[in-house]
Amino acid sequence: VHGRVDHESLGVSLHQVGYCLSRVGEFADARPWYERAVKEAERGDVHGRVDHESLGVSLHQVGFCLSSVGEFADARLWYERAVAEKARGDVHGRVDHASLGASLHQVGWCLSRVGDDAAARPWYERAVAEKQRGDVHGRVDHASLGLSLHAVGFCLSSVGEFADARPWYERAVAEIERGDVHGRVDHASLGLSLRRLGVCLAGLGDHAAARPWYERAVAELAQGDEFGRVNAEYLAIARRSLAGCIAAIDGAQGVASPDAG
C-alpha cells in the first residue's frame, strides 16, 4: 500500500511458475522464470534483507534446467553460485546443510557427466559432509546422503580403486536402506549400490563374496523405485553380473559349464 515491492516474495512466485514448468519437463520454458526469480531474490525483501538460502534454491533450479538438457558446463556455474549462496544461510543466518549438500552433489554430477570424476570426487565428499548434518531442523535425508556416498564410491571404482571404493558403497547401502525423510526406500537406488559392491569384490578377485551382493541387488531392483517403477535395463545388468559371477565361481571350482560337451 506504500508502493514498496517485496522482491523476495515476488521471487518466490516467479520460482513457483518455473517449478510447475520443470515438473512437467518443460525445462527451456522454466529457465527464464527461475532466472527472473534469481534477480528478484538478489534485491531482498522490503527491508533489503536477502535470503541467501532462497536465492540459492532458485540458482540451483537454473542449473537443473540446464543439466537436464545436457548443458553441464553452463549448469555447473549456476550450481556453484547456489553453493556460495546457500552457505550464507537464510535471513537468520541458518544454513540448510541438506540443501547445500544437494547443490554440492550437482556440481560433482556435472563434472562426472563430462568424464572428470577426479575433479567431481571432492564435491561429492563435501556433499556427504553437509548432508550428514541434515536440514535446518537437523533431519537427515538418508536416501539423498546415500546417493552422494555412492557417487564417491563410483569415482573410485571407475578408476579401479575397488578396495577404497568398497566402504563408500557399504555406507551408501546402509543409508539408502533407511529411506528418505518420510522413511520411503528407493529399492532401485539401493539395488545399484548393492551391485557396485559386488563389482568391487569381483574386481578384487573375490567372486564368492561378490555373489550375495549381486543377488541382493537383483532382488531390490526387481522391486523398483519408491513408486514401484522397475528399470528393466538396470535389472538386466544386475542379472548378467550375477550370472557372470556364478560362472566365475564355477570356473574356479572346475565345474563344467551346462553347455560343455
PDB file of C-alpha atoms in Angstrom:
ATOM      1  CA  VAL A   1       0.000   0.000   0.000  1.00  0.00           C
ATOM      2  CA  HIS A   2       3.056   2.267   0.276  1.00  0.00           C
ATOM      3  CA  GLY A   3       4.338   1.214  -3.147  1.00  0.00           C
ATOM      4  CA  ARG A   4       7.151  -0.858  -1.701  1.00  0.00           C
ATOM      5  CA  VAL A   5       7.890  -4.046  -3.640  1.00  0.00           C
ATOM      6  CA  ASP A   6       8.866  -7.151  -1.693  1.00  0.00           C
ATOM      7  CA  HIS A   7      11.282  -8.548  -4.241  1.00  0.00           C
ATOM      8  CA  GLU A   8      11.883 -11.632  -2.130  1.00  0.00           C
ATOM      9  CA  SER A   9       8.191 -12.506  -2.196  1.00  0.00           C
ATOM     10  CA  LEU A  10       7.964 -11.738  -5.912  1.00  0.00           C
ATOM     11  CA  GLY A  11      10.938 -14.033  -6.489  1.00  0.00           C
ATOM     12  CA  VAL A  12       9.158 -16.870  -4.694  1.00  0.00           C
ATOM     13  CA  SER A  13       6.182 -16.603  -7.061  1.00  0.00           C
ATOM     14  CA  LEU A  14       8.413 -16.451 -10.125  1.00  0.00           C
ATOM     15  CA  HIS A  15      10.233 -19.521  -8.807  1.00  0.00           C
ATOM     16  CA  GLN A  16       6.960 -21.406  -8.443  1.00  0.00           C
ATOM     17  CA  VAL A  17       5.999 -20.750 -12.074  1.00  0.00           C
ATOM     18  CA  GLY A  18       9.340 -22.242 -13.087  1.00  0.00           C
ATOM     19  CA  TYR A  19       8.764 -25.162 -10.747  1.00  0.00           C
ATOM     20  CA  CYS A  20       5.429 -26.010 -12.352  1.00  0.00           C
ATOM     21  CA  LEU A  21       7.022 -25.997 -15.801  1.00  0.00           C
ATOM     22  CA  SER A  22      10.096 -28.005 -14.815  1.00  0.00           C
ATOM     23  CA  ARG A  23       7.959 -30.621 -13.065  1.00  0.00           C
ATOM     24  CA  VAL A  24       6.356 -31.491 -16.408  1.00  0.00           C
ATOM     25  CA  GLY A  25       9.715 -31.496 -18.206  1.00  0.00           C
ATOM     26  CA  GLU A  26       9.464 -28.084 -19.870  1.00  0.00           C
ATOM     27  CA  PHE A  27      12.952 -27.030 -18.847  1.00  0.00           C
ATOM     28  CA  ALA A  28      13.515 -24.477 -21.600  1.00  0.00           C
ATOM     29  CA  ASP A  29      10.344 -22.634 -20.618  1.00  0.00           C
ATOM     30  CA  ALA A  30      11.034 -22.935 -16.897  1.00  0.00           C
ATOM     31  CA  ARG A  31      14.543 -21.497 -17.013  1.00  0.00           C
ATOM     32  CA  PRO A  32      13.690 -17.796 -17.650  1.00  0.00           C
ATOM     33  CA  TRP A  33      11.224 -17.855 -14.746  1.00  0.00           C
ATOM     34  CA  TYR A  34      13.917 -19.144 -12.417  1.00  0.00           C
ATOM     35  CA  GLU A  35      16.362 -16.549 -13.762  1.00  0.00           C
ATOM     36  CA  ARG A  36      13.841 -13.792 -13.045  1.00  0.00           C
ATOM     37  CA  ALA A  37      13.359 -15.272  -9.565  1.00  0.00           C
ATOM     38  CA  VAL A  38      17.120 -15.022  -9.000  1.00  0.00           C
ATOM     39  CA  LYS A  39      17.184 -11.341  -9.963  1.00  0.00           C
ATOM     40  CA  GLU A  40      14.331 -10.529  -7.597  1.00  0.00           C
ATOM     41  CA  ALA A  41      15.723 -12.592  -4.710  1.00  0.00           C
ATOM     42  CA  GLU A  42      19.027 -10.744  -5.041  1.00  0.00           C
ATOM     43  CA  ARG A  43      17.187  -7.459  -4.251  1.00  0.00           C
ATOM     44  CA  GLY A  44      15.828  -8.758  -0.945  1.00  0.00           C
ATOM     45  CA  ASP A  45      12.627  -8.069   0.983  1.00  0.00           C
ATOM     46  CA  VAL A  46      11.090  -4.669   1.806  1.00  0.00           C
ATOM     47  CA  HIS A  47      13.950  -4.077   4.248  1.00  0.00           C
ATOM     48  CA  GLY A  48      16.598  -5.087   1.709  1.00  0.00           C
ATOM     49  CA  ARG A  49      17.429  -8.313   3.527  1.00  0.00           C
ATOM     50  CA  VAL A  50      18.473 -11.137   1.190  1.00  0.00           C
ATOM     51  CA  ASP A  51      17.513 -14.709   1.978  1.00  0.00           C
ATOM     52  CA  HIS A  52      20.600 -16.402   0.568  1.00  0.00           C
ATOM     53  CA  GLU A  53      19.110 -19.865   1.033  1.00  0.00           C
ATOM     54  CA  SER A  54      16.065 -18.960  -1.065  1.00  0.00           C
ATOM     55  CA  LEU A  55      18.293 -17.298  -3.655  1.00  0.00           C
ATOM     56  CA  GLY A  56      20.450 -20.413  -3.728  1.00  0.00           C
ATOM     57  CA  VAL A  57      17.428 -22.624  -4.384  1.00  0.00           C
ATOM     58  CA  SER A  58      16.496 -20.583  -7.479  1.00  0.00           C
ATOM     59  CA  LEU A  59      20.106 -20.603  -8.686  1.00  0.00           C
ATOM     60  CA  HIS A  60      20.121 -24.388  -8.227  1.00  0.00           C
ATOM     61  CA  GLN A  61      16.992 -24.703 -10.349  1.00  0.00           C
ATOM     62  CA  VAL A  62      18.501 -22.756 -13.236  1.00  0.00           C
ATOM     63  CA  GLY A  63      21.357 -25.247 -13.095  1.00  0.00           C
ATOM     64  CA  PHE A  64      18.855 -28.096 -13.010  1.00  0.00           C
ATOM     65  CA  CYS A  65      17.136 -26.831 -16.164  1.00  0.00           C
ATOM     66  CA  LEU A  66      20.480 -26.646 -17.962  1.00  0.00           C
ATOM     67  CA  SER A  67      21.816 -30.007 -16.777  1.00  0.00           C
ATOM     68  CA  SER A  68      18.504 -31.670 -17.665  1.00  0.00           C
ATOM     69  CA  VAL A  69      19.121 -30.838 -21.321  1.00  0.00           C
ATOM     70  CA  GLY A  70      22.806 -31.819 -21.227  1.00  0.00           C
ATOM     71  CA  GLU A  71      24.378 -28.354 -20.825  1.00  0.00           C
ATOM     72  CA  PHE A  72      26.617 -29.447 -17.975  1.00  0.00           C
ATOM     73  CA  ALA A  73      29.340 -26.803 -18.252  1.00  0.00           C
ATOM     74  CA  ASP A  74      26.815 -23.964 -18.032  1.00  0.00           C
ATOM     75  CA  ALA A  75      24.820 -25.749 -15.334  1.00  0.00           C
ATOM     76  CA  ARG A  76      27.894 -26.166 -13.164  1.00  0.00           C
ATOM     77  CA  LEU A  77      28.342 -22.385 -12.883  1.00  0.00           C
ATOM     78  CA  TRP A  78      24.792 -21.957 -11.572  1.00  0.00           C
ATOM     79  CA  TYR A  79      25.205 -24.815  -9.100  1.00  0.00           C
ATOM     80  CA  GLU A  80      28.457 -23.288  -7.838  1.00  0.00           C
ATOM     81  CA  ARG A  81      26.674 -19.966  -7.325  1.00  0.00           C
ATOM     82  CA  ALA A  82      23.937 -21.856  -5.467  1.00  0.00           C
ATOM     83  CA  VAL A  83      26.561 -23.409  -3.174  1.00  0.00           C
ATOM     84  CA  ALA A  84      28.037 -19.992  -2.388  1.00  0.00           C
ATOM     85  CA  GLU A  85      24.633 -18.514  -1.513  1.00  0.00           C
ATOM     86  CA  LYS A  86      23.302 -21.459   0.488  1.00  0.00           C
ATOM     87  CA  ALA A  87      26.468 -21.494   2.586  1.00  0.00           C
ATOM     88  CA  ARG A  88      25.464 -17.993   3.805  1.00  0.00           C
ATOM     89  CA  GLY A  89      22.133 -19.237   5.195  1.00  0.00           C
ATOM     90  CA  ASP A  90      18.671 -17.681   5.367  1.00  0.00           C
ATOM     91  CA  VAL A  91      17.767 -14.217   6.701  1.00  0.00           C
ATOM     92  CA  HIS A  92      18.578 -15.506  10.186  1.00  0.00           C
ATOM     93  CA  GLY A  93      21.910 -16.989   9.124  1.00  0.00           C
ATOM     94  CA  ARG A  94      20.719 -20.577   9.467  1.00  0.00           C
ATOM     95  CA  VAL A  95      22.267 -22.953   6.944  1.00  0.00           C
ATOM     96  CA  ASP A  96      20.211 -25.798   5.478  1.00  0.00           C
ATOM     97  CA  HIS A  97      23.024 -28.321   5.170  1.00  0.00           C
ATOM     98  CA  ALA A  98      20.851 -30.808   3.279  1.00  0.00           C
ATOM     99  CA  SER A  99      20.032 -28.192   0.644  1.00  0.00           C
ATOM    100  CA  LEU A 100      23.671 -27.110   0.454  1.00  0.00           C
ATOM    101  CA  GLY A 101      24.693 -30.748   0.075  1.00  0.00           C
ATOM    102  CA  ALA A 102      22.291 -31.176  -2.838  1.00  0.00           C
ATOM    103  CA  SER A 103      23.939 -28.328  -4.751  1.00  0.00           C
ATOM    104  CA  LEU A 104      27.438 -29.615  -3.938  1.00  0.00           C
ATOM    105  CA  HIS A 105      26.396 -33.019  -5.283  1.00  0.00           C
ATOM    106  CA  GLN A 106      25.143 -31.455  -8.509  1.00  0.00           C
ATOM    107  CA  VAL A 107      28.452 -29.685  -9.121  1.00  0.00           C
ATOM    108  CA  GLY A 108      30.090 -33.090  -8.822  1.00  0.00           C
ATOM    109  CA  TRP A 109      27.497 -34.632 -11.103  1.00  0.00           C
ATOM    110  CA  CYS A 110      28.149 -32.036 -13.817  1.00  0.00           C
ATOM    111  CA  LEU A 111      31.851 -32.845 -13.647  1.00  0.00           C
ATOM    112  CA  SER A 112      31.182 -36.585 -13.742  1.00  0.00           C
ATOM    113  CA  ARG A 113      28.960 -36.196 -16.770  1.00  0.00           C
ATOM    114  CA  VAL A 114      31.842 -34.710 -18.744  1.00  0.00           C
ATOM    115  CA  GLY A 115      34.156 -37.513 -17.601  1.00  0.00           C
ATOM    116  CA  ASP A 116      36.090 -35.688 -14.889  1.00  0.00           C
ATOM    117  CA  ASP A 117      35.471 -37.989 -11.919  1.00  0.00           C
ATOM    118  CA  ALA A 118      38.714 -36.936 -10.251  1.00  0.00           C
ATOM    119  CA  ALA A 119      37.504 -33.334 -10.039  1.00  0.00           C
ATOM    120  CA  ALA A 120      33.992 -34.464  -9.099  1.00  0.00           C
ATOM    121  CA  ARG A 121      35.019 -36.568  -6.109  1.00  0.00           C
ATOM    122  CA  PRO A 122      35.811 -33.712  -3.633  1.00  0.00           C
ATOM    123  CA  TRP A 123      32.446 -32.111  -4.408  1.00  0.00           C
ATOM    124  CA  TYR A 124      30.681 -35.389  -3.627  1.00  0.00           C
ATOM    125  CA  GLU A 125      32.695 -35.741  -0.419  1.00  0.00           C
ATOM    126  CA  ARG A 126      31.676 -32.218   0.606  1.00  0.00           C
ATOM    127  CA  ALA A 127      28.081 -33.135  -0.208  1.00  0.00           C
ATOM    128  CA  VAL A 128      28.315 -36.137   2.127  1.00  0.00           C
ATOM    129  CA  ALA A 129      29.692 -33.968   4.932  1.00  0.00           C
ATOM    130  CA  GLU A 130      26.849 -31.446   4.574  1.00  0.00           C
ATOM    131  CA  LYS A 131      24.020 -33.936   4.127  1.00  0.00           C
ATOM    132  CA  GLN A 132      25.067 -35.752   7.290  1.00  0.00           C
ATOM    133  CA  ARG A 133      24.227 -32.567   9.217  1.00  0.00           C
ATOM    134  CA  GLY A 134      20.624 -32.518   7.987  1.00  0.00           C
ATOM    135  CA  ASP A 135      18.281 -29.633   7.193  1.00  0.00           C
ATOM    136  CA  VAL A 136      17.622 -26.567   9.363  1.00  0.00           C
ATOM    137  CA  HIS A 137      15.767 -28.852  11.793  1.00  0.00           C
ATOM    138  CA  GLY A 138      18.544 -31.452  11.845  1.00  0.00           C
ATOM    139  CA  ARG A 139      16.576 -34.028   9.850  1.00  0.00           C
ATOM    140  CA  VAL A 140      18.781 -36.226   7.646  1.00  0.00           C
ATOM    141  CA  ASP A 141      17.554 -37.483   4.282  1.00  0.00           C
ATOM    142  CA  HIS A 142      19.333 -40.833   4.336  1.00  0.00           C
ATOM    143  CA  ALA A 143      18.376 -41.638   0.743  1.00  0.00           C
ATOM    144  CA  SER A 144      19.959 -38.423  -0.521  1.00  0.00           C
ATOM    145  CA  LEU A 145      23.024 -38.992   1.650  1.00  0.00           C
ATOM    146  CA  GLY A 146      23.305 -42.487   0.208  1.00  0.00           C
ATOM    147  CA  LEU A 147      23.398 -41.110  -3.346  1.00  0.00           C
ATOM    148  CA  SER A 148      26.397 -38.931  -2.534  1.00  0.00           C
ATOM    149  CA  LEU A 149      28.181 -41.799  -0.769  1.00  0.00           C
ATOM    150  CA  HIS A 150      27.521 -43.956  -3.845  1.00  0.00           C
ATOM    151  CA  ALA A 151      28.929 -41.221  -6.089  1.00  0.00           C
ATOM    152  CA  VAL A 152      32.209 -41.103  -4.152  1.00  0.00           C
ATOM    153  CA  GLY A 153      32.439 -44.876  -4.452  1.00  0.00           C
ATOM    154  CA  PHE A 154      31.815 -44.689  -8.182  1.00  0.00           C
ATOM    155  CA  CYS A 155      34.570 -42.109  -8.677  1.00  0.00           C
ATOM    156  CA  LEU A 156      36.977 -44.537  -7.015  1.00  0.00           C
ATOM    157  CA  SER A 157      35.762 -47.792  -8.578  1.00  0.00           C
ATOM    158  CA  SER A 158      35.659 -46.269 -12.077  1.00  0.00           C
ATOM    159  CA  VAL A 159      39.458 -45.997 -11.958  1.00  0.00           C
ATOM    160  CA  GLY A 160      39.918 -49.466 -10.450  1.00  0.00           C
ATOM    161  CA  GLU A 161      40.340 -48.413  -6.808  1.00  0.00           C
ATOM    162  CA  PHE A 162      37.970 -51.131  -5.626  1.00  0.00           C
ATOM    163  CA  ALA A 163      39.332 -51.515  -2.105  1.00  0.00           C
ATOM    164  CA  ASP A 164      38.906 -47.798  -1.407  1.00  0.00           C
ATOM    165  CA  ALA A 165      35.514 -47.663  -3.110  1.00  0.00           C
ATOM    166  CA  ARG A 166      34.021 -50.568  -1.165  1.00  0.00           C
ATOM    167  CA  PRO A 167      33.436 -48.810   2.203  1.00  0.00           C
ATOM    168  CA  TRP A 168      31.730 -45.899   0.444  1.00  0.00           C
ATOM    169  CA  TYR A 169      29.276 -48.277  -1.232  1.00  0.00           C
ATOM    170  CA  GLU A 170      28.729 -50.097   2.065  1.00  0.00           C
ATOM    171  CA  ARG A 171      27.873 -46.812   3.727  1.00  0.00           C
ATOM    172  CA  ALA A 172      25.610 -45.943   0.796  1.00  0.00           C
ATOM    173  CA  VAL A 173      23.687 -49.198   1.223  1.00  0.00           C
ATOM    174  CA  ALA A 174      23.278 -48.604   4.962  1.00  0.00           C
ATOM    175  CA  GLU A 175      21.906 -45.094   4.388  1.00  0.00           C
ATOM    176  CA  ILE A 176      19.613 -45.870   1.457  1.00  0.00           C
ATOM    177  CA  GLU A 177      18.062 -48.733   3.424  1.00  0.00           C
ATOM    178  CA  ARG A 178      16.893 -46.139   5.970  1.00  0.00           C
ATOM    179  CA  GLY A 179      14.885 -44.250   3.359  1.00  0.00           C
ATOM    180  CA  ASP A 180      14.204 -40.570   2.771  1.00  0.00           C
ATOM    181  CA  VAL A 181      12.817 -38.075   5.304  1.00  0.00           C
ATOM    182  CA  HIS A 182       9.471 -39.873   5.053  1.00  0.00           C
ATOM    183  CA  GLY A 183      11.020 -43.321   5.501  1.00  0.00           C
ATOM    184  CA  ARG A 184      10.410 -44.361   1.894  1.00  0.00           C
ATOM    185  CA  VAL A 185      13.059 -46.700   0.479  1.00  0.00           C
ATOM    186  CA  ASP A 186      14.093 -46.419  -3.156  1.00  0.00           C
ATOM    187  CA  HIS A 187      14.807 -50.065  -3.881  1.00  0.00           C
ATOM    188  CA  ALA A 188      16.173 -49.248  -7.324  1.00  0.00           C
ATOM    189  CA  SER A 189      18.797 -46.913  -5.879  1.00  0.00           C
ATOM    190  CA  LEU A 190      19.592 -49.473  -3.191  1.00  0.00           C
ATOM    191  CA  GLY A 191      19.996 -52.145  -5.858  1.00  0.00           C
ATOM    192  CA  LEU A 192      22.507 -50.034  -7.780  1.00  0.00           C
ATOM    193  CA  SER A 193      24.701 -49.602  -4.698  1.00  0.00           C
ATOM    194  CA  LEU A 194      24.457 -53.300  -3.871  1.00  0.00           C
ATOM    195  CA  ARG A 195      25.545 -54.188  -7.396  1.00  0.00           C
ATOM    196  CA  ARG A 196      28.507 -51.816  -7.246  1.00  0.00           C
ATOM    197  CA  LEU A 197      29.600 -53.507  -4.028  1.00  0.00           C
ATOM    198  CA  GLY A 198      29.600 -56.770  -5.950  1.00  0.00           C
ATOM    199  CA  VAL A 199      31.622 -55.136  -8.712  1.00  0.00           C
ATOM    200  CA  CYS A 200      34.241 -54.028  -6.170  1.00  0.00           C
ATOM    201  CA  LEU A 201      34.581 -57.500  -4.696  1.00  0.00           C
ATOM    202  CA  ALA A 202      34.689 -59.130  -8.111  1.00  0.00           C
ATOM    203  CA  GLY A 203      37.305 -56.573  -9.154  1.00  0.00           C
ATOM    204  CA  LEU A 204      39.368 -57.702  -6.175  1.00  0.00           C
ATOM    205  CA  GLY A 205      39.003 -61.297  -7.358  1.00  0.00           C
ATOM    206  CA  ASP A 206      36.600 -62.413  -4.617  1.00  0.00           C
ATOM    207  CA  HIS A 207      33.657 -63.661  -6.677  1.00  0.00           C
ATOM    208  CA  ALA A 208      32.292 -65.794  -3.846  1.00  0.00           C
ATOM    209  CA  ALA A 209      31.943 -62.712  -1.641  1.00  0.00           C
ATOM    210  CA  ALA A 210      30.520 -60.709  -4.553  1.00  0.00           C
ATOM    211  CA  ARG A 211      27.715 -63.174  -5.288  1.00  0.00           C
ATOM    212  CA  PRO A 212      25.380 -62.391  -2.338  1.00  0.00           C
ATOM    213  CA  TRP A 213      25.631 -58.670  -3.093  1.00  0.00           C
ATOM    214  CA  TYR A 214      24.633 -59.295  -6.704  1.00  0.00           C
ATOM    215  CA  GLU A 215      21.756 -61.482  -5.514  1.00  0.00           C
ATOM    216  CA  ARG A 216      20.529 -58.742  -3.190  1.00  0.00           C
ATOM    217  CA  ALA A 217      20.895 -56.209  -5.997  1.00  0.00           C
ATOM    218  CA  VAL A 218      18.645 -58.254  -8.283  1.00  0.00           C
ATOM    219  CA  ALA A 219      16.033 -58.633  -5.532  1.00  0.00           C
ATOM    220  CA  GLU A 220      15.996 -54.884  -4.802  1.00  0.00           C
ATOM    221  CA  LEU A 221      15.966 -53.744  -8.430  1.00  0.00           C
ATOM    222  CA  ALA A 222      13.019 -56.049  -9.097  1.00  0.00           C
ATOM    223  CA  GLN A 223      11.032 -54.025  -6.527  1.00  0.00           C
ATOM    224  CA  GLY A 224      11.541 -50.750  -8.371  1.00  0.00           C
ATOM    225  CA  ASP A 225      11.956 -47.228  -7.019  1.00  0.00           C
ATOM    226  CA  GLU A 226       9.906 -45.583  -4.258  1.00  0.00           C
ATOM    227  CA  PHE A 227       6.946 -45.538  -6.647  1.00  0.00           C
ATOM    228  CA  GLY A 228       7.359 -49.185  -7.678  1.00  0.00           C
ATOM    229  CA  ARG A 229       8.706 -48.404 -11.156  1.00  0.00           C
ATOM    230  CA  VAL A 230      11.177 -51.066 -12.333  1.00  0.00           C
ATOM    231  CA  ASN A 231      14.092 -50.107 -14.574  1.00  0.00           C
ATOM    232  CA  ALA A 232      14.318 -53.151 -16.830  1.00  0.00           C
ATOM    233  CA  GLU A 233      17.767 -52.183 -18.149  1.00  0.00           C
ATOM    234  CA  TYR A 234      19.365 -51.926 -14.698  1.00  0.00           C
ATOM    235  CA  LEU A 235      17.693 -55.162 -13.605  1.00  0.00           C
ATOM    236  CA  ALA A 236      19.036 -56.964 -16.683  1.00  0.00           C
ATOM    237  CA  ILE A 237      22.554 -55.655 -15.983  1.00  0.00           C
ATOM    238  CA  ALA A 238      22.383 -56.909 -12.393  1.00  0.00           C
ATOM    239  CA  ARG A 239      21.202 -60.325 -13.559  1.00  0.00           C
ATOM    240  CA  ARG A 240      24.061 -60.540 -16.059  1.00  0.00           C
ATOM    241  CA  SER A 241      26.507 -59.565 -13.325  1.00  0.00           C
ATOM    242  CA  LEU A 242      25.147 -62.330 -11.111  1.00  0.00           C
ATOM    243  CA  ALA A 243      25.318 -64.878 -13.935  1.00  0.00           C
ATOM    244  CA  GLY A 244      28.915 -63.875 -14.715  1.00  0.00           C
ATOM    245  CA  CYS A 245      29.822 -64.136 -11.061  1.00  0.00           C
ATOM    246  CA  ILE A 246      28.369 -67.648 -10.785  1.00  0.00           C
ATOM    247  CA  ALA A 247      30.232 -68.666 -13.946  1.00  0.00           C
ATOM    248  CA  ALA A 248      33.484 -67.314 -12.497  1.00  0.00           C
ATOM    249  CA  ILE A 249      32.946 -69.265  -9.266  1.00  0.00           C
ATOM    250  CA  ASP A 250      32.108 -72.458 -11.156  1.00  0.00           C
ATOM    251  CA  GLY A 251      35.137 -71.975 -13.378  1.00  0.00           C
ATOM    252  CA  ALA A 252      37.420 -71.552 -10.391  1.00  0.00           C
ATOM    253  CA  GLN A 253      35.988 -74.717  -8.840  1.00  0.00           C
ATOM    254  CA  GLY A 254      36.354 -76.659 -12.066  1.00  0.00           C
ATOM    255  CA  VAL A 255      32.607 -77.104 -12.532  1.00  0.00           C
ATOM    256  CA  ALA A 256      31.666 -77.870 -16.120  1.00  0.00           C
ATOM    257  CA  SER A 257      29.522 -75.419 -17.997  1.00  0.00           C
ATOM    258  CA  PRO A 258      25.977 -76.654 -18.812  1.00  0.00           C
ATOM    259  CA  ASP A 259      26.941 -76.341 -22.482  1.00  0.00           C
ATOM    260  CA  ALA A 260      30.153 -78.315 -22.124  1.00  0.00           C
ATOM    261  CA  GLY A 261      30.348 -81.383 -24.361  1.00  0.00           C
TER     262      GLY A 261
END
